[in-house]
Amino acid sequence: MIATCGSARRSLARAFADPDAGPVLLYVEGAAGLGKTHLLSELAGLPEAPDAARLWWRCGAGDGQQVADEPWGKPALLLVDDVHRADEDELRRLRRVLEGLEPGSAAAVAYRPEELPVPGLPLGGSAMTYPFRLTVLTHRLAPWDEERVRRAAADVLGESGGTAEAVGTLHERTGGVPRAVVDLLALLREQRPAFTGTAAEVAAAGVPTRLAELVLSRTYALSPAHRPLVWAAAVLDGPAARDELIAVSGLGAVPGSDALLRALESAALAEPGEGRYGFAVPLAAAAVRDTVPGPVRQDLHRRAAGVLSRRQPVAWTAVGEHHRAAGDDRRWLRAVEKAAESAAASGRHQEAIVLLERTLAAPGIPPQARARLAPLLARNAVTGLRSDQTVEVLAQIVQDADLPPAVRGELRLDLGLMLSNQMGRFADGWRVLEIAAAELREVRSVLAARAMAALVTPYWPGASLDVHRGWLIKAVAAADDSGDEAMRTAVLANQVGLAMSWADPEAWDLVERLPVQSTDPACVRQAARGLCNAADSAVWLGFYRRVDGLLAEGRELATRSGAPYTEHSASGTRLLQEWWTGQWLGLARRCEEFIADTADMPFLASDAYVVRGLLAVAQGDWGEARSWLSQRGTFGTENLPVPLGATAAGAVIRLTLARQEVADAAEQARAAWTVVAEKGVWPWAAELAPWAVEALARAGDTTGAQAMVRDFAQGLGAADAPAARAALVWSRAVLAENEALAQGKPSGLLAAAEAYRKAAAAYAELPRPYSQALTTECAGRCVLAADAVGEAGGADGVDKSGGADGAGGAGEADRADGADGTQAAGGAGASGGAGAHGSGASAAGGSAAPAGDRASTASAIAELESCAQHFTDLGAVWDATRARALLRTRQPAKKGRPPGRPSHSDQLSPREAEVAQLASSGLTNREIAATLHLSPRTVEQHIAGAMRKTGALSRRDLVHRL
């Protein structure tokens, strides 16, 4: 595990490169644990000297091999270890041997520089007499860098050992000394429960026995008068200046200086930096500290707190720990408060949160201290990134009857904000915020305004738009009464979010009023939040071209003012923007990275979960899609913000329709629609409406579908909400298509096609390429369906029983591909485009049609070809496969192709490849049949053929074989 340095090999190899080459003496210098003995063992295997004798000499052990003083007569490699242990007689004999090295020979001499009797002279006090042709070199071993520690950790502990925090702590605590690293890794490997890769586990592992014995033997070799200096270094637990060590030791200037010299001579301490003294391996401090008598140790900690308080800047966290170890709880808590305030002022909110959580969780904290520290924790948690423990701590503290009402109200306010904004527990958060607003109204009007402003936020399920407007009136009045500019900005930021959500015509003017040029950090933080609120609302409204500027300015202000929560929420908005504007390359990876980065706050990653699920739907990975859309069980989807919940519900309804579970889809649609209708923010219905209308229409609830479209239109009114307006046109087209199919009217289908084209044009303007392609597919499908109905002679040719998933209108399922003669069944379908509509339509184009109809059909085919290519460019595998399958039902056979089917005896046919691709994504035979307009039996045959030809062992294995 301790690697050999290539330069040492090359140095010795020089002596054996040529019979006339001069001898080489290589000094190997390295402190304890750096791997000198291991290096000598490696050098013993030097391949350039296969015929040279290997002679070992271990100094101070009494078992060294006798080496003759006279010439050896043949090439030899002398390996001398632990020269620092040799006495005078052994050194004299070794010097004679080395002075007699002849051509064809080499020697490697290893030693610890810190234990040499005469510093810098490994072979004793007098100068060596080196032979004339002897080359003398020194190889100094160095500690491992962090990357080498990472490789060692991965070798011993596997994947869990390679985490950045574990490796960083390993490297820091061991100083990179290989022996210490290896021994500490052995401790971690044996611990139970198994090591999971945290820094805390590394810190708690203890001191390896070899390291403890070494440092304690050196410490207690000192006289009792000198040991306090080493104890002081152990208590400070880091390199310190001479005067600091002496002050902590309590020895005084002259005795302290003498003690430091003795400690350095004995190697109990080292000088890791210029004028800074401590342990060569930082982990060794704990071993020494544990041996210091309790009363003495407390005195050392008390003096250490005083010394560190004089450093600039003051490390208040360390000062507090020393006060606590000295038994001075009052000074400890004061230092904690200062440490948290300092961390918060510099934007290190998470550091403050961890410190305050740990402190408040300690038993016996006086009520006065809790009243000071708890609000500090709450403010940091709201601004930064909370942990579950923060919520638990605050929930317990607010029950404390000894807390002053103003403090309790402030804590309740911050608790409500965390429950709502960071944990997605909207109902709980709403109740807590209402109580906080009432508690603070008389005692802290500024904070009361803040609680009211939080209740203005419309994203949470439950309260209606009118309720939020009512709280806005109260919040504006309270903020104006307070005279606090930061609070006015906070209320304005929430007013921006509320106005933008329902497309208030004055919303953009409110955005312009945000004080982005303010010099007050509190105002800047709120302005940043307002800009990011506006960007998020702009995404839902469909103003995609305005999002980039809002996000850039908002994130810049959030970074400058120290608002990590706002920065992270802006990242979620960016993912939604990329999904809708077709920036799909690498989007799945970006979603998963964001989810990993916010693993302790899954609600913050809810945007990323939904976008990842939408991608999985388009790619045909339906099993994964449901998992992502349900937030992978991290929290209940009923707690999603209303627009995001509506989007996820729309995708789930689409999947359910694709599986022909029409009744379930209709129930899902009604439930999701109720949430949006109760909220009353109708632009948020945009991602739900087409699928919900489709589900009810296919379930036979035409009245319910019509009511949805009517409510959607009335709710939007004249609002400037481009995405919702496009979705309304789409929803009307869905309704028209289903009604035309039910009545068997080709003219109705052509009218639906025109409505779909209008929706496609609206989406192109935004731009939203995926929605544009879906509605374009629908338009082409309606034209083909009208042609099929006409050929079949009208309504008698229409099967109204329902069918496959389409792109937002009628579809068909179980259509044969020509191999087994199965007849297609027409019907209503949604979610991604199905095949031709009606029954009995010719797969090769059918009977002759009028020229106008032929031109219309040709145009529809061109539309389908275009959107199939758009799907392919985006990476929407499922949609592209479905569109191409629909095309094959209508395109005439290619001219010039020999009669009969082409032979694909050794390779996959195009249809087998399509089926295999969908099967490897996790779709069932029934789902594949619905997508490709085949019978389930035909799908089964194609999968069997694909597995036979590729050698796949399972459906999932197909993905590796294609």
PDB file of C-alpha atoms in Angstrom, residues 532-770:
ATOM      1  CA  CYS A 532     -36.278  34.603  -8.291  1.00  0.00           C
ATOM      2  CA  ASN A 533     -40.014  34.519  -7.462  1.00  0.00           C
ATOM      3  CA  ALA A 534     -40.631  36.473 -10.668  1.00  0.00           C
ATOM      4  CA  ALA A 535     -38.427  34.085 -12.666  1.00  0.00           C
ATOM      5  CA  ASP A 536     -40.284  31.062 -11.341  1.00  0.00           C
ATOM      6  CA  SER A 537     -43.657  32.608 -12.156  1.00  0.00           C
ATOM      7  CA  ALA A 538     -42.392  33.598 -15.612  1.00  0.00           C
ATOM      8  CA  VAL A 539     -41.577  29.944 -16.270  1.00  0.00           C
ATOM      9  CA  TRP A 540     -45.109  28.855 -15.348  1.00  0.00           C
ATOM     10  CA  LEU A 541     -46.663  31.665 -17.393  1.00  0.00           C
ATOM     11  CA  GLY A 542     -44.532  30.909 -20.462  1.00  0.00           C
ATOM     12  CA  PHE A 543     -42.362  34.055 -20.622  1.00  0.00           C
ATOM     13  CA  TYR A 544     -39.245  31.979 -21.196  1.00  0.00           C
ATOM     14  CA  ARG A 545     -37.252  34.752 -22.866  1.00  0.00           C
ATOM     15  CA  ARG A 546     -37.482  36.871 -19.703  1.00  0.00           C
ATOM     16  CA  VAL A 547     -36.426  34.102 -17.328  1.00  0.00           C
ATOM     17  CA  ASP A 548     -32.684  34.179 -17.968  1.00  0.00           C
ATOM     18  CA  GLY A 549     -32.277  37.844 -17.051  1.00  0.00           C
ATOM     19  CA  LEU A 550     -34.371  37.524 -13.894  1.00  0.00           C
ATOM     20  CA  LEU A 551     -32.494  34.431 -12.734  1.00  0.00           C
ATOM     21  CA  ALA A 552     -29.063  35.874 -13.460  1.00  0.00           C
ATOM     22  CA  GLU A 553     -29.721  39.051 -11.489  1.00  0.00           C
ATOM     23  CA  GLY A 554     -31.536  37.225  -8.691  1.00  0.00           C
ATOM     24  CA  ARG A 555     -28.774  34.652  -8.225  1.00  0.00           C
ATOM     25  CA  GLU A 556     -26.079  37.313  -8.298  1.00  0.00           C
ATOM     26  CA  LEU A 557     -27.836  39.247  -5.541  1.00  0.00           C
ATOM     27  CA  ALA A 558     -28.450  36.054  -3.544  1.00  0.00           C
ATOM     28  CA  THR A 559     -24.778  35.118  -3.733  1.00  0.00           C
ATOM     29  CA  ARG A 560     -23.664  38.616  -2.803  1.00  0.00           C
ATOM     30  CA  SER A 561     -26.013  38.864   0.177  1.00  0.00           C
ATOM     31  CA  GLY A 562     -25.560  35.279   1.437  1.00  0.00           C
ATOM     32  CA  ALA A 563     -28.896  33.609   0.645  1.00  0.00           C
ATOM     33  CA  PRO A 564     -28.145  29.974  -0.296  1.00  0.00           C
ATOM     34  CA  TYR A 565     -31.784  28.892  -0.104  1.00  0.00           C
ATOM     35  CA  THR A 566     -32.696  31.436  -2.781  1.00  0.00           C
ATOM     36  CA  GLU A 567     -29.749  30.277  -4.905  1.00  0.00           C
ATOM     37  CA  HIS A 568     -30.895  26.666  -4.726  1.00  0.00           C
ATOM     38  CA  SER A 569     -34.514  27.492  -5.516  1.00  0.00           C
ATOM     39  CA  ALA A 570     -33.311  29.406  -8.575  1.00  0.00           C
ATOM     40  CA  SER A 571     -31.505  26.245  -9.725  1.00  0.00           C
ATOM     41  CA  GLY A 572     -34.825  24.379  -9.673  1.00  0.00           C
ATOM     42  CA  THR A 573     -36.410  27.096 -11.800  1.00  0.00           C
ATOM     43  CA  ARG A 574     -33.558  26.745 -14.284  1.00  0.00           C
ATOM     44  CA  LEU A 575     -34.265  23.015 -14.677  1.00  0.00           C
ATOM     45  CA  LEU A 576     -37.942  23.704 -15.463  1.00  0.00           C
ATOM     46  CA  GLN A 577     -36.911  26.336 -18.001  1.00  0.00           C
ATOM     47  CA  GLU A 578     -34.562  23.891 -19.721  1.00  0.00           C
ATOM     48  CA  TRP A 579     -37.258  21.206 -19.870  1.00  0.00           C
ATOM     49  CA  TRP A 580     -39.867  23.385 -21.526  1.00  0.00           C
ATOM     50  CA  THR A 581     -37.500  25.125 -23.929  1.00  0.00           C
ATOM     51  CA  GLY A 582     -36.049  21.828 -25.158  1.00  0.00           C
ATOM     52  CA  GLN A 583     -32.573  22.071 -23.612  1.00  0.00           C
ATOM     53  CA  TRP A 584     -32.576  18.353 -22.847  1.00  0.00           C
ATOM     54  CA  LEU A 585     -28.947  17.442 -23.511  1.00  0.00           C
ATOM     55  CA  GLY A 586     -27.502  16.472 -20.127  1.00  0.00           C
ATOM     56  CA  LEU A 587     -30.696  17.568 -18.350  1.00  0.00           C
ATOM     57  CA  ALA A 588     -31.269  14.200 -16.660  1.00  0.00           C
ATOM     58  CA  ARG A 589     -27.756  14.313 -15.240  1.00  0.00           C
ATOM     59  CA  ARG A 590     -28.206  17.892 -14.031  1.00  0.00           C
ATOM     60  CA  CYS A 591     -31.439  16.924 -12.289  1.00  0.00           C
ATOM     61  CA  GLU A 592     -29.827  13.971 -10.535  1.00  0.00           C
ATOM     62  CA  GLU A 593     -26.816  16.045  -9.464  1.00  0.00           C
ATOM     63  CA  PHE A 594     -29.107  18.709  -7.989  1.00  0.00           C
ATOM     64  CA  ILE A 595     -31.090  16.031  -6.149  1.00  0.00           C
ATOM     65  CA  ALA A 596     -27.855  14.614  -4.730  1.00  0.00           C
ATOM     66  CA  ASP A 597     -26.632  18.068  -3.687  1.00  0.00           C
ATOM     67  CA  THR A 598     -29.856  18.719  -1.753  1.00  0.00           C
ATOM     68  CA  ALA A 599     -30.273  15.217  -0.336  1.00  0.00           C
ATOM     69  CA  ASP A 600     -30.947  16.526   3.179  1.00  0.00           C
ATOM     70  CA  MET A 601     -33.676  18.842   1.814  1.00  0.00           C
ATOM     71  CA  PRO A 602     -35.595  16.772  -0.753  1.00  0.00           C
ATOM     72  CA  PHE A 603     -38.410  19.302  -1.019  1.00  0.00           C
ATOM     73  CA  LEU A 604     -35.938  21.841  -2.377  1.00  0.00           C
ATOM     74  CA  ALA A 605     -35.250  19.398  -5.235  1.00  0.00           C
ATOM     75  CA  SER A 606     -38.939  18.827  -6.072  1.00  0.00           C
ATOM     76  CA  ASP A 607     -38.559  20.678  -9.398  1.00  0.00           C
ATOM     77  CA  ALA A 608     -35.683  18.368 -10.314  1.00  0.00           C
ATOM     78  CA  TYR A 609     -37.664  15.234  -9.412  1.00  0.00           C
ATOM     79  CA  VAL A 610     -40.569  16.282 -11.643  1.00  0.00           C
ATOM     80  CA  VAL A 611     -38.368  17.293 -14.587  1.00  0.00           C
ATOM     81  CA  ARG A 612     -36.502  13.983 -14.309  1.00  0.00           C
ATOM     82  CA  GLY A 613     -39.858  12.183 -14.354  1.00  0.00           C
ATOM     83  CA  LEU A 614     -41.066  14.111 -17.410  1.00  0.00           C
ATOM     84  CA  LEU A 615     -37.870  13.135 -19.234  1.00  0.00           C
ATOM     85  CA  ALA A 616     -38.436   9.484 -18.311  1.00  0.00           C
ATOM     86  CA  VAL A 617     -41.973   9.630 -19.732  1.00  0.00           C
ATOM     87  CA  ALA A 618     -40.729  11.011 -23.046  1.00  0.00           C
ATOM     88  CA  GLN A 619     -37.950   8.427 -23.167  1.00  0.00           C
ATOM     89  CA  GLY A 620     -40.342   5.543 -22.539  1.00  0.00           C
ATOM     90  CA  ASP A 621     -38.883   4.593 -19.164  1.00  0.00           C
ATOM     91  CA  TRP A 622     -42.298   4.473 -17.515  1.00  0.00           C
ATOM     92  CA  GLY A 623     -41.315   2.603 -14.369  1.00  0.00           C
ATOM     93  CA  GLU A 624     -38.653   5.174 -13.569  1.00  0.00           C
ATOM     94  CA  ALA A 625     -41.039   7.968 -14.569  1.00  0.00           C
ATOM     95  CA  ARG A 626     -43.569   7.090 -11.865  1.00  0.00           C
ATOM     96  CA  SER A 627     -40.800   6.865  -9.291  1.00  0.00           C
ATOM     97  CA  TRP A 628     -39.392  10.293 -10.136  1.00  0.00           C
ATOM     98  CA  LEU A 629     -42.815  11.923 -10.410  1.00  0.00           C
ATOM     99  CA  SER A 630     -43.696  10.626  -6.938  1.00  0.00           C
ATOM    100  CA  GLN A 631     -40.489  12.257  -5.569  1.00  0.00           C
ATOM    101  CA  ARG A 632     -39.097   8.752  -4.945  1.00  0.00           C
ATOM    102  CA  GLY A 633     -40.966   8.620  -1.668  1.00  0.00           C
ATOM    103  CA  THR A 634     -39.000  11.477  -0.082  1.00  0.00           C
ATOM    104  CA  PHE A 635     -42.250  13.260   0.825  1.00  0.00           C
ATOM    105  CA  GLY A 636     -45.914  13.181  -0.138  1.00  0.00           C
ATOM    106  CA  THR A 637     -46.761  14.496  -3.598  1.00  0.00           C
ATOM    107  CA  GLU A 638     -49.908  16.060  -2.139  1.00  0.00           C
ATOM    108  CA  ASN A 639     -47.524  18.581  -0.557  1.00  0.00           C
ATOM    109  CA  LEU A 640     -46.005  19.696  -3.847  1.00  0.00           C
ATOM    110  CA  PRO A 641     -46.474  23.361  -4.795  1.00  0.00           C
ATOM    111  CA  VAL A 642     -49.697  23.640  -6.787  1.00  0.00           C
ATOM    112  CA  PRO A 643     -48.184  24.272 -10.254  1.00  0.00           C
ATOM    113  CA  LEU A 644     -45.620  21.524  -9.822  1.00  0.00           C
ATOM    114  CA  GLY A 645     -48.222  19.109  -8.476  1.00  0.00           C
ATOM    115  CA  ALA A 646     -50.470  19.858 -11.464  1.00  0.00           C
ATOM    116  CA  THR A 647     -47.568  19.185 -13.843  1.00  0.00           C
ATOM    117  CA  ALA A 648     -46.715  15.875 -12.164  1.00  0.00           C
ATOM    118  CA  ALA A 649     -50.395  14.888 -12.132  1.00  0.00           C
ATOM    119  CA  GLY A 650     -50.672  15.623 -15.866  1.00  0.00           C
ATOM    120  CA  ALA A 651     -47.737  13.317 -16.583  1.00  0.00           C
ATOM    121  CA  VAL A 652     -49.162  10.549 -14.379  1.00  0.00           C
ATOM    122  CA  ILE A 653     -52.553  10.840 -16.127  1.00  0.00           C
ATOM    123  CA  ARG A 654     -50.763  10.576 -19.453  1.00  0.00           C
ATOM    124  CA  LEU A 655     -49.040   7.374 -18.373  1.00  0.00           C
ATOM    125  CA  THR A 656     -52.287   5.938 -17.025  1.00  0.00           C
ATOM    126  CA  LEU A 657     -54.073   6.612 -20.317  1.00  0.00           C
ATOM    127  CA  ALA A 658     -51.198   5.034 -22.218  1.00  0.00           C
ATOM    128  CA  ARG A 659     -51.767   1.889 -20.189  1.00  0.00           C
ATOM    129  CA  GLN A 660     -55.462   1.959 -21.162  1.00  0.00           C
ATOM    130  CA  GLU A 661     -56.486   2.460 -17.515  1.00  0.00           C
ATOM    131  CA  VAL A 662     -59.003   5.102 -18.520  1.00  0.00           C
ATOM    132  CA  ALA A 663     -61.217   5.024 -15.418  1.00  0.00           C
ATOM    133  CA  ASP A 664     -58.187   5.471 -13.135  1.00  0.00           C
ATOM    134  CA  ALA A 665     -56.925   8.319 -15.306  1.00  0.00           C
ATOM    135  CA  ALA A 666     -60.285  10.072 -15.023  1.00  0.00           C
ATOM    136  CA  GLU A 667     -60.258   9.806 -11.223  1.00  0.00           C
ATOM    137  CA  GLN A 668     -56.707  11.180 -11.110  1.00  0.00           C
ATOM    138  CA  ALA A 669     -57.784  14.044 -13.369  1.00  0.00           C
ATOM    139  CA  ARG A 670     -60.746  15.000 -11.189  1.00  0.00           C
ATOM    140  CA  ALA A 671     -58.628  14.982  -8.015  1.00  0.00           C
ATOM    141  CA  ALA A 672     -55.833  17.077  -9.531  1.00  0.00           C
ATOM    142  CA  TRP A 673     -58.304  19.503 -11.101  1.00  0.00           C
ATOM    143  CA  THR A 674     -59.971  20.076  -7.750  1.00  0.00           C
ATOM    144  CA  VAL A 675     -56.663  21.233  -6.207  1.00  0.00           C
ATOM    145  CA  VAL A 676     -56.103  23.811  -8.976  1.00  0.00           C
ATOM    146  CA  ALA A 677     -59.727  24.969  -8.945  1.00  0.00           C
ATOM    147  CA  GLU A 678     -59.697  25.483  -5.165  1.00  0.00           C
ATOM    148  CA  LYS A 679     -56.497  27.513  -5.431  1.00  0.00           C
ATOM    149  CA  GLY A 680     -57.986  29.662  -8.228  1.00  0.00           C
ATOM    150  CA  VAL A 681     -54.655  30.402  -9.934  1.00  0.00           C
ATOM    151  CA  TRP A 682     -55.740  29.260 -13.378  1.00  0.00           C
ATOM    152  CA  PRO A 683     -52.461  29.688 -15.302  1.00  0.00           C
ATOM    153  CA  TRP A 684     -51.235  26.762 -13.181  1.00  0.00           C
ATOM    154  CA  ALA A 685     -53.726  24.448 -14.915  1.00  0.00           C
ATOM    155  CA  ALA A 686     -51.731  24.667 -18.159  1.00  0.00           C
ATOM    156  CA  GLU A 687     -49.763  21.418 -17.710  1.00  0.00           C
ATOM    157  CA  LEU A 688     -52.774  19.492 -16.430  1.00  0.00           C
ATOM    158  CA  ALA A 689     -55.688  20.598 -18.603  1.00  0.00           C
ATOM    159  CA  PRO A 690     -55.046  18.732 -21.917  1.00  0.00           C
ATOM    160  CA  TRP A 691     -54.487  15.417 -20.147  1.00  0.00           C
ATOM    161  CA  ALA A 692     -57.346  15.888 -17.670  1.00  0.00           C
ATOM    162  CA  VAL A 693     -59.799  16.783 -20.474  1.00  0.00           C
ATOM    163  CA  GLU A 694     -58.553  13.765 -22.443  1.00  0.00           C
ATOM    164  CA  ALA A 695     -59.065  11.437 -19.487  1.00  0.00           C
ATOM    165  CA  LEU A 696     -62.653  12.523 -18.855  1.00  0.00           C
ATOM    166  CA  ALA A 697     -63.563  12.497 -22.527  1.00  0.00           C
ATOM    167  CA  ARG A 698     -62.219   8.983 -23.032  1.00  0.00           C
ATOM    168  CA  ALA A 699     -64.002   7.830 -19.894  1.00  0.00           C
ATOM    169  CA  GLY A 700     -67.266   9.028 -21.433  1.00  0.00           C
ATOM    170  CA  ASP A 701     -67.644  12.022 -19.110  1.00  0.00           C
ATOM    171  CA  THR A 702     -68.047  14.551 -21.895  1.00  0.00           C
ATOM    172  CA  THR A 703     -69.945  16.913 -19.625  1.00  0.00           C
ATOM    173  CA  GLY A 704     -67.105  16.912 -17.115  1.00  0.00           C
ATOM    174  CA  ALA A 705     -64.525  17.475 -19.860  1.00  0.00           C
ATOM    175  CA  GLN A 706     -66.541  20.380 -21.254  1.00  0.00           C
ATOM    176  CA  ALA A 707     -66.839  21.875 -17.769  1.00  0.00           C
ATOM    177  CA  MET A 708     -63.054  21.698 -17.342  1.00  0.00           C
ATOM    178  CA  VAL A 709     -62.486  23.597 -20.584  1.00  0.00           C
ATOM    179  CA  ARG A 710     -65.141  26.142 -19.674  1.00  0.00           C
ATOM    180  CA  ASP A 711     -63.740  26.709 -16.159  1.00  0.00           C
ATOM    181  CA  PHE A 712     -60.223  26.976 -17.526  1.00  0.00           C
ATOM    182  CA  ALA A 713     -61.279  29.618 -20.067  1.00  0.00           C
ATOM    183  CA  GLN A 714     -63.299  31.609 -17.549  1.00  0.00           C
ATOM    184  CA  GLY A 715     -60.550  31.421 -14.943  1.00  0.00           C
ATOM    185  CA  LEU A 716     -57.940  32.724 -17.386  1.00  0.00           C
ATOM    186  CA  GLY A 717     -60.124  35.557 -18.601  1.00  0.00           C
ATOM    187  CA  ALA A 718     -57.920  38.089 -20.371  1.00  0.00           C
ATOM    188  CA  ALA A 719     -54.773  37.155 -18.420  1.00  0.00           C
ATOM    189  CA  ASP A 720     -51.462  37.432 -20.264  1.00  0.00           C
ATOM    190  CA  ALA A 721     -50.374  33.824 -19.706  1.00  0.00           C
ATOM    191  CA  PRO A 722     -48.985  32.432 -23.001  1.00  0.00           C
ATOM    192  CA  ALA A 723     -48.418  28.858 -21.836  1.00  0.00           C
ATOM    193  CA  ALA A 724     -51.919  28.593 -20.360  1.00  0.00           C
ATOM    194  CA  ARG A 725     -53.488  30.116 -23.503  1.00  0.00           C
ATOM    195  CA  ALA A 726     -51.732  27.534 -25.682  1.00  0.00           C
ATOM    196  CA  ALA A 727     -52.888  24.786 -23.306  1.00  0.00           C
ATOM    197  CA  LEU A 728     -56.472  26.072 -23.513  1.00  0.00           C
ATOM    198  CA  VAL A 729     -56.404  25.806 -27.325  1.00  0.00           C
ATOM    199  CA  TRP A 730     -54.926  22.300 -26.963  1.00  0.00           C
ATOM    200  CA  SER A 731     -57.659  21.305 -24.514  1.00  0.00           C
ATOM    201  CA  ARG A 732     -60.377  22.560 -26.853  1.00  0.00           C
ATOM    202  CA  ALA A 733     -58.804  20.581 -29.684  1.00  0.00           C
ATOM    203  CA  VAL A 734     -58.825  17.427 -27.541  1.00  0.00           C
ATOM    204  CA  LEU A 735     -62.484  17.937 -26.785  1.00  0.00           C
ATOM    205  CA  ALA A 736     -63.314  18.605 -30.455  1.00  0.00           C
ATOM    206  CA  GLU A 737     -61.428  15.492 -31.594  1.00  0.00           C
ATOM    207  CA  ASN A 738     -63.155  13.216 -29.139  1.00  0.00           C
ATOM    208  CA  GLU A 739     -66.588  14.624 -29.978  1.00  0.00           C
ATOM    209  CA  ALA A 740     -65.905  14.292 -33.739  1.00  0.00           C
ATOM    210  CA  LEU A 741     -64.835  10.681 -33.310  1.00  0.00           C
ATOM    211  CA  ALA A 742     -67.911   9.937 -31.244  1.00  0.00           C
ATOM    212  CA  GLN A 743     -70.096  11.421 -33.976  1.00  0.00           C
ATOM    213  CA  GLY A 744     -68.055  10.044 -36.873  1.00  0.00           C
ATOM    214  CA  LYS A 745     -67.685  13.467 -38.517  1.00  0.00           C
ATOM    215  CA  PRO A 746     -64.626  13.948 -40.745  1.00  0.00           C
ATOM    216  CA  SER A 747     -65.287  17.693 -40.776  1.00  0.00           C
ATOM    217  CA  GLY A 748     -65.106  17.747 -36.987  1.00  0.00           C
ATOM    218  CA  LEU A 749     -61.763  15.945 -37.070  1.00  0.00           C
ATOM    219  CA  LEU A 750     -60.412  18.441 -39.597  1.00  0.00           C
ATOM    220  CA  ALA A 751     -61.601  21.287 -37.357  1.00  0.00           C
ATOM    221  CA  ALA A 752     -59.802  19.630 -34.435  1.00  0.00           C
ATOM    222  CA  ALA A 753     -56.668  19.395 -36.587  1.00  0.00           C
ATOM    223  CA  GLU A 754     -56.806  23.133 -37.182  1.00  0.00           C
ATOM    224  CA  ALA A 755     -57.161  23.730 -33.433  1.00  0.00           C
ATOM    225  CA  TYR A 756     -54.131  21.553 -32.781  1.00  0.00           C
ATOM    226  CA  ARG A 757     -52.173  23.538 -35.369  1.00  0.00           C
ATOM    227  CA  LYS A 758     -53.104  26.773 -33.597  1.00  0.00           C
ATOM    228  CA  ALA A 759     -51.838  25.274 -30.338  1.00  0.00           C
ATOM    229  CA  ALA A 760     -48.634  24.168 -32.072  1.00  0.00           C
ATOM    230  CA  ALA A 761     -48.108  27.675 -33.435  1.00  0.00           C
ATOM    231  CA  ALA A 762     -48.636  29.138 -29.962  1.00  0.00           C
ATOM    232  CA  TYR A 763     -46.078  26.756 -28.473  1.00  0.00           C
ATOM    233  CA  ALA A 764     -43.620  27.548 -31.264  1.00  0.00           C
ATOM    234  CA  GLU A 765     -43.878  31.224 -30.350  1.00  0.00           C
ATOM    235  CA  LEU A 766     -42.934  30.630 -26.702  1.00  0.00           C
ATOM    236  CA  PRO A 767     -40.847  28.471 -27.636  1.00  0.00           C
ATOM    237  CA  ARG A 768     -41.771  24.997 -26.331  1.00  0.00           C
ATOM    238  CA  PRO A 769     -40.558  22.486 -28.930  1.00  0.00           C
ATOM    239  CA  TYR A 770     -41.817  19.332 -27.208  1.00  0.00           C
TER     240      TYR A 770
END
